[in-house]
GROMACS .gro file of C-alpha atoms in nm:
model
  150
    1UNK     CA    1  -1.629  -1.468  -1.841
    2UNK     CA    2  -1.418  -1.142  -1.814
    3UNK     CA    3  -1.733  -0.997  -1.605
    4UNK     CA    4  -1.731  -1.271  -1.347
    5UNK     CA    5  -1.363  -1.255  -1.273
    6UNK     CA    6  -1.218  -1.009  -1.021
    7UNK     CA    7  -0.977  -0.876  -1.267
    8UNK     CA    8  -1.067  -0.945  -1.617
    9UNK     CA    9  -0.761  -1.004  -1.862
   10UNK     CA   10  -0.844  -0.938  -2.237
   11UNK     CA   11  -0.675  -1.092  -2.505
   12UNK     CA   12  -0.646  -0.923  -2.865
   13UNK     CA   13  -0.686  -1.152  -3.099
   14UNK     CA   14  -0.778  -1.268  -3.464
   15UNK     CA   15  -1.172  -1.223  -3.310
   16UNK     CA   16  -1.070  -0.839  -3.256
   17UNK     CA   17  -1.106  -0.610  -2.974
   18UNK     CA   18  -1.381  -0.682  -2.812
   19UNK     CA   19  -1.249  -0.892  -2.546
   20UNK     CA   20  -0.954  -0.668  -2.479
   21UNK     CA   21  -1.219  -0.382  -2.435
   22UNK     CA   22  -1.420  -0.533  -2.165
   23UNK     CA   23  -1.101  -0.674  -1.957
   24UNK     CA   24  -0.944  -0.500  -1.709
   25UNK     CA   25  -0.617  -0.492  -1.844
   26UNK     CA   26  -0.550  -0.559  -2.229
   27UNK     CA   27  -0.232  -0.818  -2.379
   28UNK     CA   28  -0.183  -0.890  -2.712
   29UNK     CA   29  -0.034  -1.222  -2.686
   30UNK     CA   30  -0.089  -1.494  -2.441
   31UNK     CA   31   0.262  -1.527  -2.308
   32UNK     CA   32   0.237  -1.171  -2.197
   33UNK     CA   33   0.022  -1.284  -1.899
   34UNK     CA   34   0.289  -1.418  -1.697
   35UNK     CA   35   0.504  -1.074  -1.684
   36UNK     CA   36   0.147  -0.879  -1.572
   37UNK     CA   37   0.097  -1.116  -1.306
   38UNK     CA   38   0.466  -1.219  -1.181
   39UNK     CA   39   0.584  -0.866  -1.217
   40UNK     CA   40   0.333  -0.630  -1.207
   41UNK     CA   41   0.075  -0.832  -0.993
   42UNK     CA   42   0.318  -0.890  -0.735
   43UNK     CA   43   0.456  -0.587  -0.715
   44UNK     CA   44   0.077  -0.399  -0.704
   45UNK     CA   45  -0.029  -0.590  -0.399
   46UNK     CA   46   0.333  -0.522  -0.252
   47UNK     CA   47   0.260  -0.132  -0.321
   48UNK     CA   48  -0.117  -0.120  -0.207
   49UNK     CA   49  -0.061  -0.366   0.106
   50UNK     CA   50   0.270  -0.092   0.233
   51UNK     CA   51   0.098   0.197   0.136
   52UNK     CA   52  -0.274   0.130   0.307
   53UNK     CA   53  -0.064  -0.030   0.626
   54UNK     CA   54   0.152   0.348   0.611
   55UNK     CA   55  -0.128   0.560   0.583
   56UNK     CA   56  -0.322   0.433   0.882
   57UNK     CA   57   0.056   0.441   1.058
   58UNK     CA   58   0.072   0.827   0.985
   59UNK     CA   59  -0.295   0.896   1.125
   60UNK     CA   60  -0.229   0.676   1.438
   61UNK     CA   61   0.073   0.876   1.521
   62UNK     CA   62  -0.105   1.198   1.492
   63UNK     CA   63  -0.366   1.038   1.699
   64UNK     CA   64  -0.131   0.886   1.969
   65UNK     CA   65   0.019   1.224   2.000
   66UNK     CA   66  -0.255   1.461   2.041
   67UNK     CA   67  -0.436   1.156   2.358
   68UNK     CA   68  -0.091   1.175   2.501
   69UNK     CA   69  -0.129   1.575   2.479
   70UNK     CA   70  -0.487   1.563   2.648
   71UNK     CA   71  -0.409   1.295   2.927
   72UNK     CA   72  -0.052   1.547   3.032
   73UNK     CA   73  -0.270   1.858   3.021
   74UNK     CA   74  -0.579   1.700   3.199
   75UNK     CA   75  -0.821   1.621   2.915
   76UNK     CA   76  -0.779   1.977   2.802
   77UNK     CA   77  -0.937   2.003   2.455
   78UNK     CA   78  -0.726   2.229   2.235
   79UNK     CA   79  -0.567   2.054   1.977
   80UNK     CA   80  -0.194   1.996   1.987
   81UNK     CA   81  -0.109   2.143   1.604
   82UNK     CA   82  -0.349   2.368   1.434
   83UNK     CA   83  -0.507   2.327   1.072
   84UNK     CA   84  -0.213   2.446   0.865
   85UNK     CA   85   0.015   2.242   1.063
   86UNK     CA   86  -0.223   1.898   1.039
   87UNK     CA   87  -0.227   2.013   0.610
   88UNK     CA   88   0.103   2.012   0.573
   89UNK     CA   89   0.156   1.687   0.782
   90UNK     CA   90  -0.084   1.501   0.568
   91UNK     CA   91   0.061   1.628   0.258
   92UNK     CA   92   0.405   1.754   0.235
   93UNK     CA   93   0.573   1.644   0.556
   94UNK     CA   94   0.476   1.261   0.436
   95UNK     CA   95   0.475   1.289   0.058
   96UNK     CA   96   0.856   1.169   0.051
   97UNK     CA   97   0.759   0.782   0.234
   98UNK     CA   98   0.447   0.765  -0.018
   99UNK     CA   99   0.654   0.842  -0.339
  100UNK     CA  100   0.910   0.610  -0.206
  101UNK     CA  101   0.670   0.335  -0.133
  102UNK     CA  102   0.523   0.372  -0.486
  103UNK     CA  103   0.876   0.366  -0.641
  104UNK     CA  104   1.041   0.113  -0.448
  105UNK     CA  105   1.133  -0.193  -0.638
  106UNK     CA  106   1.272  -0.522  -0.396
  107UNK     CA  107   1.360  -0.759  -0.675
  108UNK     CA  108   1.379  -0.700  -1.065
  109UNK     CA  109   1.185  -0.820  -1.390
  110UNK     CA  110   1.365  -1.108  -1.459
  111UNK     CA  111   1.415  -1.234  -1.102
  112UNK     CA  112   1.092  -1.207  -1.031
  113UNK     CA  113   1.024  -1.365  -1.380
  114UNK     CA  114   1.274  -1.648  -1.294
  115UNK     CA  115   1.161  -1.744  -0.942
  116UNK     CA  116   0.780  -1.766  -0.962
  117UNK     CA  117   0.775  -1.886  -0.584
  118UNK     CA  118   0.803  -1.528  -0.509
  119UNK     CA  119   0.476  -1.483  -0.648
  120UNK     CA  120   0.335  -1.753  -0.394
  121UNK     CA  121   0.468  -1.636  -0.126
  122UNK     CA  122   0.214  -1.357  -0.182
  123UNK     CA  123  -0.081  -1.561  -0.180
  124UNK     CA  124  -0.014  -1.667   0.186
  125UNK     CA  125  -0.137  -1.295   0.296
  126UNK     CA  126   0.138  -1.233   0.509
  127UNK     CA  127   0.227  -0.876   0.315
  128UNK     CA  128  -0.142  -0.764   0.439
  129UNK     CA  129  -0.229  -0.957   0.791
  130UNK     CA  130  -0.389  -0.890   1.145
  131UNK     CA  131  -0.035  -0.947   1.204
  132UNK     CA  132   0.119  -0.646   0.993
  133UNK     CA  133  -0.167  -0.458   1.105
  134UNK     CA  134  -0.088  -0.482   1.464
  135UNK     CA  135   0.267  -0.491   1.452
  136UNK     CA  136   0.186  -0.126   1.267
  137UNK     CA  137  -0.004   0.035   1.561
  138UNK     CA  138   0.253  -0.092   1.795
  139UNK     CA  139   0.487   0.113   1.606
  140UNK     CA  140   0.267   0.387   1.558
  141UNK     CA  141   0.203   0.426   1.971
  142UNK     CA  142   0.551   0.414   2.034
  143UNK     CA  143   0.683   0.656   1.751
  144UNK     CA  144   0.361   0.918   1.856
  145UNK     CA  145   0.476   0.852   2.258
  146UNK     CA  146   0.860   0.891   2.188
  147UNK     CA  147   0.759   1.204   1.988
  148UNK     CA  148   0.545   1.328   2.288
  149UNK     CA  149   0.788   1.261   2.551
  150UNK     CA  150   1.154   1.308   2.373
   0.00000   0.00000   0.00000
């Protein structure tokens, strides 16, 4: 059953291990499962869904800026920032939004342990949508444009 699952949960029990080997993620009780998935669950797919809609915001406003950059300077094709400058974007100038992303913490354990409807409210999608994509780019083109121009 664990292999059919998305994410398999294994239980350690009086059968031993071997269930907890082949899961995913390993509990040794049953009433364990409800802090991994209304605490850590929810707060995984809060993580991944800001930090995949971020890191497609950083690349856009590189992007934005260096069409902006072309269309001014009649589709010349030098590049706006050279390689160092694009490394240390990517990695240092941005490292502080990731690491804040990944710590970031918008309710505690036992909130989000008391009030399992903030677990639902996760199922609806909204966190990762056509929606939140879009309203992303929008941002992105107007943060790389007010870059450009200010």
């Amino acid at each position: 059953m664990i292999l059919e699952s998305n994410v398999g949960i294994g239980i350690v029990g009086k059968e031993g291990k071997q269930a907890s080997l082949a899961g995913d993620f390993s509990i040794n009780q049953f009433s364990f499962l409800t802090r991994l998935i209304l605490w850590h669950g929810r707060l995984s797919y809060k993580r991944s869904a800001l930090l995949s809609q971020f890191v497609i915001h950083r690349g856009l406003i590189i992007s934005v800026m260096q069409a902006v950059f072309s269309l001014v300077f009649y589709h010349v094709s030098i590049p706006i920032y050279n390689g160092f400058l694009m490394l240390g974007y990517s990695t240092v100038y941005t490292s502080l939004p990731v690491f804040s992303i990944v710590l970031d913490k918008d309710t505690g354990v036992q909130q989000a342990l008391d009030y399992p409807p903030l677990y639902k409210t996760l199922q609806k999608g909204r966190s990762l949508s056509f929606k939140t994509f879009l309203i992303w780019v929008w941002k992105s083109i107007f943060q790389g444009g007010f870059i450009m121009f200010c």
